[in-house]
mmCIF file of C-alpha atoms in Angstrom:
data_model
loop_
_atom_site.group_PDB
_atom_site.id
_atom_site.type_symbol
_atom_site.label_atom_id
_atom_site.label_comp_id
_atom_site.label_asym_id
_atom_site.label_seq_id
_atom_site.Cartn_x
_atom_site.Cartn_y
_atom_site.Cartn_z
ATOM 1 C CA MET C 254 -11.915 -18.701 4.471
ATOM 2 C CA VAL C 255 -13.953 -16.603 1.658
ATOM 3 C CA HIS C 256 -14.714 -17.556 -1.731
ATOM 4 C CA LEU C 257 -16.578 -14.702 -3.728
ATOM 5 C CA GLY C 258 -17.636 -14.943 -7.282
ATOM 6 C CA VAL C 259 -19.703 -12.616 -9.308
ATOM 7 C CA ASP C 260 -20.898 -13.436 -12.961
ATOM 8 C CA HIS C 261 -22.543 -11.748 -15.467
ATOM 9 C CA GLN C 262 -24.772 -12.714 -18.643
ATOM 10 C CA PHE C 263 -24.440 -10.599 -21.743
ATOM 11 C CA ASN C 264 -25.661 -12.204 -24.191
ATOM 12 C CA ASP C 265 -27.450 -16.123 -24.454
ATOM 13 C CA SER C 266 -23.747 -17.286 -25.843
ATOM 14 C CA LEU C 267 -21.294 -14.583 -24.031
ATOM 15 C CA LEU C 268 -20.528 -14.935 -19.828
ATOM 16 C CA PHE C 269 -18.346 -12.650 -18.044
ATOM 17 C CA PHE C 270 -17.073 -13.685 -14.327
ATOM 18 C CA ALA C 271 -14.794 -12.932 -11.522
ATOM 19 C CA GLU C 272 -14.152 -14.968 -8.447
ATOM 20 C CA TYR C 273 -12.015 -14.462 -5.594
ATOM 21 C CA TYR C 274 -10.937 -16.836 -2.935
ATOM 22 C CA TRP C 275 -8.794 -16.566 -0.111
ATOM 23 C CA GLU C 276 -8.201 -19.300 2.751
ATOM 24 C CA ARG C 277 -5.817 -18.769 5.858
ATOM 25 C CA GLU C 278 -4.404 -22.493 6.806
ATOM 26 C CA SER C 279 -4.197 -25.170 3.087
ATOM 27 C CA ALA C 280 -7.255 -26.716 1.858
ATOM 28 C CA ALA C 281 -7.202 -26.229 -1.613
ATOM 29 C CA ILE C 282 -3.953 -23.955 -2.875
ATOM 30 C CA THR C 283 -0.956 -25.209 -2.328
ATOM 31 C CA ALA C 284 2.682 -24.565 -1.720
ATOM 32 C CA LYS C 285 5.181 -25.005 -3.973
ATOM 33 C CA ARG C 286 7.069 -28.371 -4.560
ATOM 34 C CA ASP C 287 10.194 -28.775 -3.013
ATOM 35 C CA SER C 288 13.302 -28.730 -5.625
ATOM 36 C CA GLY C 289 14.952 -31.318 -3.976
ATOM 37 C CA GLU C 290 13.604 -34.810 -3.130
ATOM 38 C CA GLY C 291 9.900 -33.422 -5.640
ATOM 39 C CA THR C 292 7.856 -34.171 -2.314
ATOM 40 C CA TRP C 293 4.958 -31.366 -0.513
ATOM 41 C CA ARG C 294 6.004 -29.545 1.909
ATOM 42 C CA SER C 295 4.404 -30.346 5.383
ATOM 43 C CA ASN C 296 3.977 -26.426 6.610
ATOM 44 C CA PHE C 297 0.805 -25.533 4.146
ATOM 45 C CA SER C 298 -0.259 -21.613 4.498
ATOM 46 C CA GLY C 299 -3.417 -20.691 2.413
ATOM 47 C CA GLY C 300 -3.518 -17.852 0.154
ATOM 48 C CA GLN C 301 -5.474 -16.382 -2.327
ATOM 49 C CA VAL C 302 -6.045 -15.672 -5.559
ATOM 50 C CA PHE C 303 -8.433 -13.224 -8.322
ATOM 51 C CA LEU C 304 -9.426 -14.826 -11.420
ATOM 52 C CA VAL C 305 -11.435 -12.731 -14.170
ATOM 53 C CA GLY C 306 -12.757 -14.858 -17.287
ATOM 54 C CA ALA C 307 -15.389 -14.397 -19.854
ATOM 55 C CA ARG C 308 -16.947 -17.922 -21.411
ATOM 56 C CA PHE C 309 -18.439 -18.757 -24.921
ATOM 57 C CA ASP C 310 -20.760 -20.690 -26.007
ATOM 58 C CA PHE C 311 -21.152 -22.146 -29.683
#
């Protein structure tokens, strides 16, 4: 598993951030639900996520 993140405080109210998450076997990222019975599949295979965002505090 790899989890990297960086953030930048632009001013007192505005924060920019970026994160990357990768896992070989599933722990937090799960497979899609089956369309038939609505149960989770038992063969999780991991995955990756890249996120960019901003937070504004009033």
